[in-house]
Short mmCIF file of C-alpha atoms in Angstrom, two decimals:
data_model
loop_
_atom_site.label_atom_id
_atom_site.label_comp_id
_atom_site.label_asym_id
_atom_site.label_seq_id
_atom_site.Cartn_x
_atom_site.Cartn_y
_atom_site.Cartn_z
CA MET P 1 -23.01 41.23 -26.53
CA ALA P 2 -24.29 37.77 -24.69
CA ASP P 3 -20.53 37.55 -23.00
CA SER P 4 -21.22 41.48 -22.28
CA LEU P 5 -24.79 41.21 -20.84
CA ILE P 6 -23.33 37.96 -18.25
CA ASN P 7 -20.25 39.82 -17.43
CA GLN P 8 -22.76 43.41 -16.51
CA ASN P 9 -24.89 41.08 -14.62
CA LYS P 10 -22.71 38.70 -12.75
CA VAL P 11 -23.02 40.62 -9.01
CA PRO P 12 -27.48 40.64 -9.73
CA MET P 13 -27.02 37.01 -11.25
CA ILE P 14 -24.91 35.88 -7.65
CA ALA P 15 -27.24 37.97 -5.53
CA ILE P 16 -30.36 35.96 -6.56
CA THR P 17 -29.35 32.77 -6.64
CA ALA P 18 -28.63 29.99 -4.39
CA HIS P 19 -25.02 30.83 -2.79
CA PRO P 20 -22.87 27.76 -2.10
CA THR P 21 -21.88 27.03 1.81
CA LYS P 22 -20.19 29.03 4.17
CA TYR P 23 -17.09 27.58 5.13
CA ASN P 24 -16.87 26.61 8.59
CA GLY P 25 -13.75 24.50 9.28
CA THR P 26 -16.33 20.81 8.95
CA GLN P 27 -15.81 20.62 5.07
CA ASP P 28 -12.70 19.53 3.61
CA PRO P 29 -11.07 22.70 2.15
CA GLU P 30 -10.64 21.64 -1.51
CA SER P 31 -14.00 19.91 -2.69
CA TRP P 32 -15.80 23.27 -0.54
CA LEU P 33 -13.29 25.72 -3.05
CA GLN P 34 -14.37 23.41 -6.20
CA ASP P 35 -17.99 23.81 -5.46
CA ILE P 36 -17.06 27.99 -5.20
CA ARG P 37 -15.47 27.29 -8.05
CA PHE P 38 -18.10 25.65 -10.34
CA PHE P 39 -20.90 28.32 -8.87
CA CYS P 40 -18.41 31.03 -10.23
CA ARG P 41 -17.94 29.71 -13.44
CA LEU P 42 -21.65 29.65 -13.72
CA HIS P 43 -22.08 32.76 -13.40
CA GLY P 44 -19.43 33.84 -15.57
CA ILE P 45 -16.59 34.72 -12.99
CA ASP P 46 -13.58 33.12 -14.20
CA GLU P 47 -10.74 35.22 -12.72
CA GLU P 48 -8.55 33.26 -10.37
CA GLU P 49 -8.33 36.23 -8.18
CA ASP P 50 -12.05 37.39 -8.41
CA ILE P 51 -13.03 33.97 -7.34
CA VAL P 52 -10.72 34.04 -4.16
CA SER P 53 -12.21 37.33 -3.19
CA PHE P 54 -15.82 35.93 -3.54
CA SER P 55 -14.56 33.06 -1.31
CA MET P 56 -13.02 34.68 1.22
CA LEU P 57 -16.59 36.24 1.73
CA LYS P 58 -17.50 33.10 2.21
CA VAL P 59 -15.36 31.68 5.02
CA ASP P 60 -16.46 32.08 8.61
CA PRO P 61 -14.95 35.22 10.52
CA MET P 62 -13.12 32.85 13.32
CA ILE P 63 -10.91 31.09 10.34
CA TYR P 64 -8.25 33.68 9.53
CA VAL P 65 -7.60 34.14 6.00
CA PRO P 66 -4.91 37.39 5.16
CA GLU P 67 -6.33 40.00 3.22
CA LYS P 68 -3.57 39.37 0.67
CA THR P 69 -4.51 36.01 -0.58
CA SER P 70 -5.65 35.50 -4.31
CA THR P 71 -4.52 32.22 -5.20
CA PHE P 72 -6.02 28.96 -4.86
CA SER P 73 -3.42 27.56 -3.27
CA GLY P 74 -3.09 30.43 -0.54
CA LEU P 75 -6.33 30.10 0.16
CA VAL P 76 -6.29 26.15 0.58
CA LYS P 77 -3.13 26.54 2.39
CA ALA P 78 -4.95 29.55 4.63
CA LEU P 79 -7.70 27.05 5.57
CA LYS P 80 -5.29 24.18 6.73
CA SER P 81 -3.57 26.08 8.62
CA HIS P 82 -6.73 26.84 10.68
CA VAL P 83 -7.32 24.60 14.06
CA THR P 84 -10.56 23.71 12.56
CA TYR P 85 -8.79 21.69 10.05
CA PRO P 86 -7.01 18.90 11.82
CA VAL P 87 -10.18 18.44 13.99
CA MET P 88 -12.09 17.65 10.60
CA GLU P 89 -9.22 15.72 9.14
CA ALA P 90 -9.58 13.31 12.84
CA SER P 91 -13.19 13.16 12.83
CA ALA P 92 -12.98 12.14 8.69
CA LEU P 93 -10.43 9.32 9.86
CA HIS P 94 -12.60 8.30 12.99
CA ASN P 95 -16.13 8.50 10.69
CA LEU P 96 -13.58 6.09 7.95
CA ARG P 97 -12.65 3.44 11.21
CA LYS P 98 -16.49 2.77 12.07
CA LEU P 99 -17.59 2.90 7.84
CA LYS P 100 -19.41 -0.43 7.49
CA TYR P 101 -20.24 -2.03 4.25
CA SER P 102 -24.13 -3.64 4.21
CA SER P 103 -25.73 -5.54 1.47
CA ASN P 104 -28.53 -3.35 2.06
CA MET P 105 -26.65 -0.15 0.82
CA GLU P 106 -26.06 1.14 -2.55
CA MET P 107 -22.42 0.19 -3.53
CA SER P 108 -22.35 3.76 -5.91
CA ASP P 109 -23.28 5.08 -2.43
CA PHE P 110 -20.47 3.49 0.25
CA ILE P 111 -17.89 4.22 -2.32
CA SER P 112 -18.64 7.62 -2.69
CA THR P 113 -18.55 8.06 0.98
CA PHE P 114 -15.83 5.99 1.38
CA LEU P 115 -13.82 8.00 -1.04
CA SER P 116 -14.93 11.27 0.42
CA LEU P 117 -13.75 10.13 4.03
CA CYS P 118 -10.26 9.12 2.37
CA ARG P 119 -9.65 12.55 1.00
CA SER P 120 -10.93 14.33 3.63
CA ALA P 121 -8.92 12.15 6.07
CA SER P 122 -5.79 12.52 3.51
CA VAL P 123 -5.70 8.81 3.54
CA ARG P 124 -4.11 8.41 -0.03
CA ASN P 125 -1.36 5.77 0.54
CA LEU P 126 -3.17 2.33 -1.54
CA GLU P 127 -2.57 0.36 1.77
CA GLU P 128 -4.38 2.08 3.90
CA GLN P 129 -7.16 2.57 1.60
CA LYS P 130 -7.31 -1.31 1.45
CA SER P 131 -6.98 -1.67 4.64
CA TYR P 132 -10.05 0.32 5.38
CA LEU P 133 -12.03 -1.03 2.51
CA LEU P 134 -11.72 -4.40 4.16
CA ASN P 135 -12.24 -3.14 7.32
CA SER P 136 -15.42 -2.31 6.79
CA LEU P 137 -16.50 -6.28 5.81
CA HIS P 138 -18.01 -7.87 8.93
CA ASP P 139 -17.36 -11.32 7.55
CA ASP P 140 -14.10 -12.79 8.23
CA ASN P 141 -14.66 -14.86 4.83
CA ILE P 142 -14.87 -12.60 2.30
CA ARG P 143 -12.46 -10.16 3.98
CA ASN P 144 -10.13 -13.14 3.36
CA ILE P 145 -11.22 -13.53 -0.04
CA LEU P 146 -10.51 -9.88 -0.83
CA SER P 147 -7.08 -9.72 1.07
CA THR P 148 -6.13 -12.03 -1.49
CA LYS P 149 -7.45 -10.39 -4.15
CA PHE P 150 -5.71 -7.14 -2.98
CA ARG P 151 -2.37 -8.30 -2.86
CA ASN P 152 -1.09 -7.47 -6.03
CA VAL P 153 -2.85 -4.67 -7.17
CA ASP P 154 -1.13 -1.24 -7.50
CA GLU P 155 -3.99 0.65 -8.89
CA PHE P 156 -7.15 2.36 -6.32
CA ASP P 157 -9.42 2.03 -9.63
CA TRP P 158 -9.04 -1.72 -10.06
CA VAL P 159 -9.61 -2.30 -6.05
CA ILE P 160 -12.42 -0.35 -6.48
CA LYS P 161 -13.60 -3.40 -9.37
CA ILE P 162 -12.38 -6.05 -7.48
CA PHE P 163 -14.30 -5.10 -4.22
CA GLN P 164 -17.71 -4.68 -6.29
CA GLY P 165 -17.21 -7.52 -7.96
CA ILE P 166 -16.52 -9.75 -5.03
CA LEU P 167 -18.99 -8.24 -3.22
CA TYR P 168 -21.67 -9.03 -5.87
CA GLU P 169 -20.78 -12.27 -6.65
CA TYR P 170 -20.14 -13.57 -3.00
CA PRO P 171 -23.66 -14.15 -2.33
CA LEU P 172 -24.17 -16.48 -4.78
CA HIS P 173 -21.82 -18.72 -3.67
CA GLN P 174 -22.70 -18.66 0.15
CA ILE P 175 -24.32 -21.85 1.48
CA ARG P 176 -27.98 -21.38 2.43
CA TYR P 177 -30.25 -23.73 4.45
CA GLY P 178 -31.98 -25.22 1.47
CA SER P 179 -28.90 -25.15 -0.47
CA ARG P 180 -28.33 -28.49 -2.77
CA ILE P 181 -24.71 -29.00 -3.00
CA THR P 182 -22.15 -31.90 -2.96
CA ILE P 183 -19.35 -32.75 -0.50
CA LYS P 184 -15.82 -33.73 -2.22
CA HIS P 185 -13.03 -35.06 -0.10
CA CYS P 186 -10.34 -32.83 -0.33
CA VAL P 187 -7.62 -35.53 -1.09
CA THR P 188 -9.04 -38.17 -3.33
CA GLY P 189 -11.34 -35.78 -4.88
CA GLN P 190 -13.94 -38.69 -3.95
CA TYR P 191 -17.91 -36.95 -2.98
CA LEU P 192 -19.89 -38.16 -0.19
CA SER P 193 -22.10 -40.58 -1.62
CA HIS P 194 -25.59 -42.81 -0.57
CA GLY P 195 -26.62 -45.65 -3.18
CA GLU P 196 -30.37 -46.87 -3.01
CA HIS P 197 -31.24 -47.76 0.77
CA LYS P 198 -29.75 -50.73 1.98
CA PRO P 199 -30.22 -51.49 5.59
CA ILE P 200 -27.22 -52.36 7.88
CA GLU P 201 -29.37 -55.27 8.95
CA PRO P 202 -32.60 -56.02 8.05
CA GLY P 203 -35.38 -54.13 9.35
CA SER P 204 -33.15 -51.27 10.39
CA GLN P 205 -34.17 -47.38 9.18
CA SER P 206 -30.37 -47.00 8.42
CA SER P 207 -27.94 -47.59 5.54
CA ARG P 208 -24.04 -47.02 4.90
CA VAL P 209 -22.38 -44.22 3.70
CA TYR P 210 -18.77 -43.53 1.11
CA CYS P 211 -17.13 -41.78 -1.18
CA ASN P 212 -17.40 -42.80 -4.90
CA GLY P 213 -17.23 -40.83 -8.35
CA CYS P 214 -14.90 -37.90 -9.52
CA LYS P 215 -17.93 -37.05 -11.25
CA PRO P 216 -20.97 -36.18 -8.94
CA LYS P 217 -24.25 -37.73 -9.97
CA GLU P 218 -27.73 -37.46 -7.95
CA ASN P 219 -26.47 -40.01 -6.00
CA GLU P 220 -23.98 -37.25 -4.46
CA VAL P 221 -26.48 -34.87 -4.00
CA TRP P 222 -27.29 -33.63 -0.38
CA ILE P 223 -29.81 -30.54 1.13
CA VAL P 224 -28.66 -28.55 3.62
CA THR P 225 -31.45 -28.91 6.59
CA SER P 226 -32.32 -27.64 9.98
CA PRO P 227 -30.49 -29.49 12.29
CA TYR P 228 -32.71 -32.01 14.85
CA SER P 229 -35.44 -29.77 17.19
CA GLU P 230 -34.58 -26.24 15.00
CA ASN P 231 -36.11 -24.80 12.39
CA LYS P 232 -33.65 -22.62 10.14
CA SER P 233 -35.40 -20.33 7.73
CA PRO P 234 -34.60 -21.08 4.09
CA GLY P 235 -32.19 -19.03 2.41
CA ASP P 236 -30.41 -17.99 5.02
CA PRO P 237 -26.90 -18.29 5.15
CA VAL P 238 -24.88 -20.90 6.88
CA ARG P 239 -22.56 -19.81 9.45
CA PHE P 240 -19.25 -21.72 10.34
CA ASN P 241 -19.95 -23.78 13.70
CA SER P 242 -23.77 -23.66 13.02
CA ILE P 243 -25.24 -27.36 13.81
CA ILE P 244 -27.03 -28.22 10.36
CA GLY P 245 -28.91 -31.59 9.09
CA LEU P 246 -28.00 -32.99 5.93
CA SER P 247 -30.40 -34.98 3.94
CA HIS P 248 -29.32 -37.04 0.90
CA GLY P 249 -30.94 -35.24 -2.70
CA LYS P 250 -32.75 -38.85 -3.82
CA SER P 251 -33.54 -40.88 -0.73
CA ARG P 252 -34.31 -38.02 1.72
CA ALA P 253 -32.68 -39.94 4.19
CA ASN P 254 -30.81 -37.78 6.76
CA LEU P 255 -26.98 -37.93 7.02
CA SER P 256 -26.42 -39.46 10.71
CA ALA P 257 -23.51 -41.50 12.89
CA SER P 258 -23.89 -44.41 15.35
CA ASN P 259 -22.14 -45.13 18.07
CA ASP P 260 -19.42 -47.27 17.04
CA ARG P 261 -18.21 -44.00 14.50
CA ASP P 262 -20.25 -45.46 11.57
CA VAL P 263 -21.49 -42.59 9.44
CA LEU P 264 -25.06 -43.64 7.95
CA THR P 265 -28.09 -42.38 6.87
CA SER P 266 -31.24 -42.82 8.53
CA LEU P 267 -34.75 -42.24 7.46
CA GLY P 268 -35.73 -40.63 10.85
CA LYS P 269 -34.43 -37.59 12.05
CA ASP P 270 -33.17 -37.15 15.96
CA LYS P 271 -30.12 -36.05 17.48
CA SER P 272 -27.66 -38.00 15.51
CA CYS P 273 -27.93 -36.00 12.70
CA ASN P 274 -26.76 -32.98 13.84
CA TRP P 275 -23.42 -31.82 12.27
CA VAL P 276 -21.60 -28.53 12.94
CA ALA P 277 -19.23 -27.32 9.90
CA ARG P 278 -16.13 -25.63 10.83
CA ARG P 279 -13.79 -23.69 9.16
CA HIS P 280 -10.33 -25.50 8.63
CA THR P 281 -7.23 -23.76 9.23
CA THR P 282 -3.51 -24.63 8.07
CA GLU P 283 -2.08 -23.64 11.62
CA SER P 284 -4.56 -25.28 14.28
CA GLY P 285 -7.42 -27.83 12.29
CA TYR P 286 -10.45 -26.31 13.23
CA HIS P 287 -11.67 -23.76 15.82
CA ASN P 288 -14.59 -22.53 17.28
CA ASP P 289 -14.35 -18.84 15.41
CA ASN P 290 -18.16 -18.64 14.25
CA ASN P 291 -17.18 -15.23 11.45
CA GLY P 292 -17.60 -15.96 8.01
CA VAL P 293 -19.98 -17.70 5.99
CA TRP P 294 -19.50 -21.31 4.86
CA ALA P 295 -19.01 -21.01 0.90
CA ILE P 296 -17.95 -22.82 -2.35
CA GLY P 297 -14.38 -23.94 -1.83
CA ASP P 298 -14.12 -23.64 1.79
CA ILE P 299 -12.10 -26.24 3.45
CA ILE P 300 -14.72 -27.63 6.15
CA ILE P 301 -14.67 -30.20 8.99
CA LEU P 302 -17.63 -31.82 9.58
CA GLU P 303 -17.91 -32.62 13.18
CA HIS P 304 -20.89 -34.92 14.66
CA VAL P 305 -22.46 -33.03 17.59
CA ASN P 306 -23.17 -35.76 20.02
CA ASN P 307 -19.12 -37.38 20.02
CA LYS P 308 -17.33 -34.32 18.63
CA LEU P 309 -15.17 -36.26 15.85
CA PRO P 310 -14.99 -35.80 12.43
CA LEU P 311 -16.23 -36.96 8.96
CA TYR P 312 -13.06 -39.07 7.96
CA THR P 313 -12.41 -41.86 4.77
CA ARG P 314 -10.77 -44.96 4.80
CA ALA P 315 -9.22 -47.01 2.53
CA GLN P 316 -11.54 -48.36 -0.32
CA ASP P 317 -13.62 -51.54 0.09
CA TYR P 318 -14.23 -54.44 -1.89
CA GLU P 319 -16.56 -52.57 -4.69
CA GLY P 320 -13.80 -49.48 -4.50
CA ASN P 321 -15.67 -47.58 -2.46
CA GLN P 322 -14.26 -45.71 0.29
CA GLU P 323 -15.54 -46.33 3.85
CA VAL P 324 -16.80 -43.32 5.38
CA VAL P 325 -16.41 -43.18 9.54
CA LEU P 326 -15.86 -40.62 12.10
CA GLU P 327 -11.86 -40.69 13.05
CA GLY P 328 -9.08 -38.44 13.31
CA ASP P 329 -8.83 -34.74 15.02
CA GLY P 330 -9.37 -32.60 12.45
CA PHE P 331 -5.39 -32.28 11.72
CA GLU P 332 -5.40 -35.13 9.42
CA GLU P 333 -5.60 -34.66 5.62
CA ASN P 334 -8.69 -37.19 5.63
CA ASN P 335 -11.08 -34.93 7.63
CA LYS P 336 -10.83 -32.06 5.13
CA TRP P 337 -14.14 -31.49 3.05
CA TYR P 338 -15.95 -29.01 0.97
CA ALA P 339 -18.80 -27.79 -1.07
CA GLU P 340 -19.96 -27.18 -4.72
CA ILE P 341 -23.08 -25.86 -4.57
CA ILE P 342 -25.68 -27.73 -7.40
CA GLY P 343 -28.38 -25.14 -6.69
CA GLN P 344 -30.23 -22.84 -3.98
#
């Protein structure tokens, strides 16, 4: 009885309910037809021919659809054969290329927009989809991480899961002004360290720095600070090639360097306490590209601002400590370091 009432009331119910939008060539035909089919099913219209007949009434008159069209595939084919379809497709591709992810966006909204544009632009190849996802990122560093993660993935669902996971996790790994870090030498595994303040000469505010220990303790903790004469906001990420200061966590002395290339800590602060964190690359040692944010595990060169020389370690002294100086050209293995975060 209920079914017969629904069938009797098909037209009146459709007439009084908000209709799907008219197709005018600006939509993806398949998505638009899906909305029509849902609308019809909601009102008890199940026959394909009836749904197609109703759909044709919602197509703009400028778009030709043969009168004898009676199947979903035939309708979609007619809509795609009109000149508006390639224009819409090209527009979607243009917007896909411009699409950028921001940490202020909801991930679900971004992914939904991305998938919709891929469909409208007929981008179905997995490698192309990976490429557009990577291009949506502003940060070269995270783009490189994801590119490596994507390399052997052959399922789109996993691509999205990896994208989401890295984007959510990566900010926790970024080094920021105020971060408490250890600085580890890549070759030896020793940490940049500073013990009790022992002046290099009576009355001096400076004492020596060295590398020691394969397990970091309190003497190996450094705080990333604003450079001399600048005031960076605590919590802001440190971009590569930014000038920074490094304050010893326990003594609060600042990492500095003398004119004779000795690396020291100073209880005062001046331009000798300024350093540049440069990203290391296998091709060129280090370079001046300031894209990307310094993060855990990034191989870096710590370059002194005054003389442009990088941090370097030499042979162990008589106490088993590795001497730290300014030396090398950025290509040497002894110039390579990476950071580990103790806390933000």
